[in-house]
Amino acid sequence: EISNPAVPGTLLGFLNIDTRKVVLVSPSLPKMGVETDLPADFQIASLAGEGTRAGTSEVAGEPCTLWQVEKAAQLAGPTTACITEDGIVLRTVVEIQGKPHLTFEVVSLTRGPQDPDLFRLPPGTRTLKMPNGGGLLPKPGTGPALAP
């Protein structure tokens, strides 16, 4: 689920990290989707790099280890990710212009077998290819910084 103040309603994103493509659909516009390349700012979805343990936390009721990743090529600045023991990224905070910005956070997590249809566009959905997301994806860090 993606929220963008410039776009009314909610967007749902179907993200393929391997192809670096995302299809956005809106419940208010059934059977219509926008396909775009995943912008570089959204590398947070596939966080990779060297990191050091920085403590523990909890997100959505799940314990996780905080990992500090120094500025990687694809990120704006130092990044702290909260990752479960089995590798699920629950929260990502990126330092942008010296201030921490929450760029990704899981609000709920259900473990167990998942229906493959959850990862497919609804039948009959037509997609429009749009470069750079057409402004539908909010740029990470454009919201308010986290309180100290």
CSV table of C-alpha atoms in Angstrom, one decimal:
chain,number,residue,atom,x,y,z
A,1,GLU,CA,0.0,0.0,0.0
A,2,ILE,CA,1.4,3.4,-1.0
A,3,SER,CA,0.2,6.8,0.1
A,4,ASN,CA,0.9,9.9,-1.9
A,5,PRO,CA,-0.7,13.3,-0.9
A,6,ALA,CA,-0.8,14.3,-4.5
A,7,VAL,CA,-2.9,11.2,-5.5
A,8,PRO,CA,-6.4,10.8,-4.0
A,9,GLY,CA,-7.0,7.4,-2.5
A,10,THR,CA,-4.7,4.5,-2.0
A,11,LEU,CA,-2.4,2.8,-4.4
A,12,LEU,CA,-1.4,-0.8,-4.3
A,13,GLY,CA,1.9,-1.8,-5.7
A,14,PHE,CA,2.9,-5.1,-7.3
A,15,LEU,CA,6.7,-4.9,-7.2
A,16,ASN,CA,9.0,-7.3,-9.0
A,17,ILE,CA,12.5,-6.8,-7.6
A,18,ASP,CA,14.1,-9.0,-10.2
A,19,THR,CA,12.8,-7.0,-13.2
A,20,ARG,CA,12.8,-3.7,-11.3
A,21,LYS,CA,9.2,-3.0,-12.4
A,22,VAL,CA,6.2,-1.9,-10.4
A,23,VAL,CA,2.5,-1.9,-11.3
A,24,LEU,CA,0.4,0.4,-9.4
A,25,VAL,CA,-3.4,-0.1,-9.1
A,26,SER,CA,-6.1,1.9,-7.3
A,27,PRO,CA,-9.2,0.3,-5.8
A,28,SER,CA,-11.1,3.4,-7.1
A,29,LEU,CA,-10.0,2.5,-10.7
A,30,PRO,CA,-10.6,-1.2,-11.0
A,31,LYS,CA,-9.1,-3.0,-14.0
A,32,MET,CA,-6.6,-0.2,-14.6
A,33,GLY,CA,-2.9,-0.2,-13.7
A,34,VAL,CA,0.2,1.9,-14.3
A,35,GLU,CA,3.5,0.0,-15.0
A,36,THR,CA,6.8,1.7,-14.5
A,37,ASP,CA,10.5,1.0,-13.8
A,38,LEU,CA,11.2,1.1,-10.1
A,39,PRO,CA,12.8,4.5,-9.5
A,40,ALA,CA,16.3,4.5,-8.0
A,41,ASP,CA,14.9,6.2,-4.9
A,42,PHE,CA,13.0,3.0,-4.2
A,43,GLN,CA,16.1,0.8,-3.8
A,44,ILE,CA,15.0,0.6,-0.2
A,45,ALA,CA,12.7,-2.2,-1.3
A,46,SER,CA,15.7,-4.4,-2.0
A,47,LEU,CA,18.2,-3.2,0.5
A,48,ALA,CA,21.6,-4.7,0.0
A,49,GLY,CA,25.1,-3.9,1.3
A,50,GLU,CA,27.4,-4.2,4.2
A,51,GLY,CA,26.0,-3.4,7.6
A,52,THR,CA,26.7,-3.5,11.3
A,53,ARG,CA,24.3,-4.5,14.1
A,54,ALA,CA,22.9,-1.4,15.9
A,55,GLY,CA,20.5,-3.0,18.4
A,56,THR,CA,17.1,-4.5,18.4
A,57,SER,CA,13.6,-3.3,17.9
A,58,GLU,CA,10.0,-4.4,17.1
A,59,VAL,CA,7.8,-3.5,14.2
A,60,ALA,CA,4.2,-4.8,13.8
A,61,GLY,CA,4.7,-7.1,16.8
A,62,GLU,CA,7.7,-8.7,15.2
A,63,PRO,CA,11.2,-8.6,16.8
A,64,CYS,CA,13.9,-7.4,14.5
A,65,THR,CA,17.6,-6.5,14.5
A,66,LEU,CA,18.6,-3.0,13.6
A,67,TRP,CA,21.3,-2.8,10.9
A,68,GLN,CA,23.2,0.3,10.1
A,69,VAL,CA,24.2,0.5,6.4
A,70,GLU,CA,26.5,3.3,5.5
A,71,LYS,CA,25.7,5.2,2.4
A,72,ALA,CA,25.4,2.8,-0.5
A,73,ALA,CA,25.4,3.8,-4.1
A,74,GLN,CA,21.6,3.5,-4.4
A,75,LEU,CA,20.6,5.3,-1.2
A,76,ALA,CA,20.6,9.0,-0.3
A,77,GLY,CA,22.5,8.5,3.0
A,78,PRO,CA,23.1,6.2,5.9
A,79,THR,CA,20.3,3.8,6.4
A,80,THR,CA,19.0,1.9,9.4
A,81,ALA,CA,17.0,-1.2,8.6
A,82,CYS,CA,15.0,-3.4,11.0
A,83,ILE,CA,15.3,-7.0,9.7
A,84,THR,CA,13.8,-10.2,11.2
A,85,GLU,CA,16.0,-13.3,11.8
A,86,ASP,CA,14.6,-14.8,8.7
A,87,GLY,CA,15.4,-11.8,6.5
A,88,ILE,CA,12.2,-9.8,6.3
A,89,VAL,CA,12.8,-6.0,6.2
A,90,LEU,CA,10.2,-4.5,8.5
A,91,ARG,CA,11.3,-0.8,8.6
A,92,THR,CA,13.8,1.3,6.8
A,93,VAL,CA,15.0,4.8,7.9
A,94,VAL,CA,17.2,6.8,5.5
A,95,GLU,CA,19.2,9.9,6.5
A,96,ILE,CA,18.3,12.6,3.9
A,97,GLN,CA,20.0,16.0,4.3
A,98,GLY,CA,21.1,15.1,7.8
A,99,LYS,CA,17.6,14.1,9.1
A,100,PRO,CA,16.2,10.6,9.5
A,101,HIS,CA,13.2,9.8,7.2
A,102,LEU,CA,11.0,6.8,7.6
A,103,THR,CA,10.9,5.4,4.0
A,104,PHE,CA,9.3,2.0,4.6
A,105,GLU,CA,7.5,0.3,7.4
A,106,VAL,CA,5.4,-2.9,7.6
A,107,VAL,CA,2.1,-2.3,9.3
A,108,SER,CA,1.1,-6.0,9.6
A,109,LEU,CA,2.8,-9.3,8.9
A,110,THR,CA,1.2,-12.7,8.5
A,111,ARG,CA,3.4,-15.7,8.3
A,112,GLY,CA,2.5,-18.9,6.5
A,113,PRO,CA,1.8,-20.2,3.0
A,114,GLN,CA,0.6,-17.5,0.6
A,115,ASP,CA,-1.8,-17.8,-2.3
A,116,PRO,CA,0.2,-17.1,-5.5
A,117,ASP,CA,-2.8,-15.1,-6.7
A,118,LEU,CA,-1.9,-12.4,-4.1
A,119,PHE,CA,1.1,-11.6,-6.3
A,120,ARG,CA,-0.8,-11.3,-9.6
A,121,LEU,CA,-2.7,-8.4,-11.0
A,122,PRO,CA,-6.5,-8.9,-10.8
A,123,PRO,CA,-7.7,-10.7,-14.0
A,124,GLY,CA,-8.6,-8.3,-16.7
A,125,THR,CA,-6.4,-5.5,-15.4
A,126,ARG,CA,-5.0,-3.4,-18.3
A,127,THR,CA,-1.7,-1.6,-17.7
A,128,LEU,CA,-0.4,1.6,-19.1
A,129,LYS,CA,3.4,1.9,-19.3
A,130,MET,CA,4.5,5.2,-17.8
A,131,PRO,CA,8.1,6.5,-17.5
A,132,ASN,CA,9.3,7.4,-14.0
A,133,GLY,CA,6.0,6.4,-12.4
A,134,GLY,CA,4.3,9.5,-13.7
A,135,GLY,CA,4.6,11.1,-10.3
A,136,LEU,CA,2.5,8.5,-8.7
A,137,LEU,CA,5.3,7.2,-6.4
A,138,PRO,CA,6.1,9.6,-3.6
A,139,LYS,CA,9.8,10.4,-3.5
A,140,PRO,CA,11.3,8.9,-0.3
A,141,GLY,CA,12.2,11.6,2.2
A,142,THR,CA,9.8,14.2,1.0
A,143,GLY,CA,7.6,13.8,4.0
A,144,PRO,CA,8.5,15.2,7.5
A,145,ALA,CA,11.6,14.0,9.2
A,146,LEU,CA,11.3,11.7,12.2
A,147,ALA,CA,11.2,13.3,15.6
A,148,PRO,CA,14.5,13.0,17.4
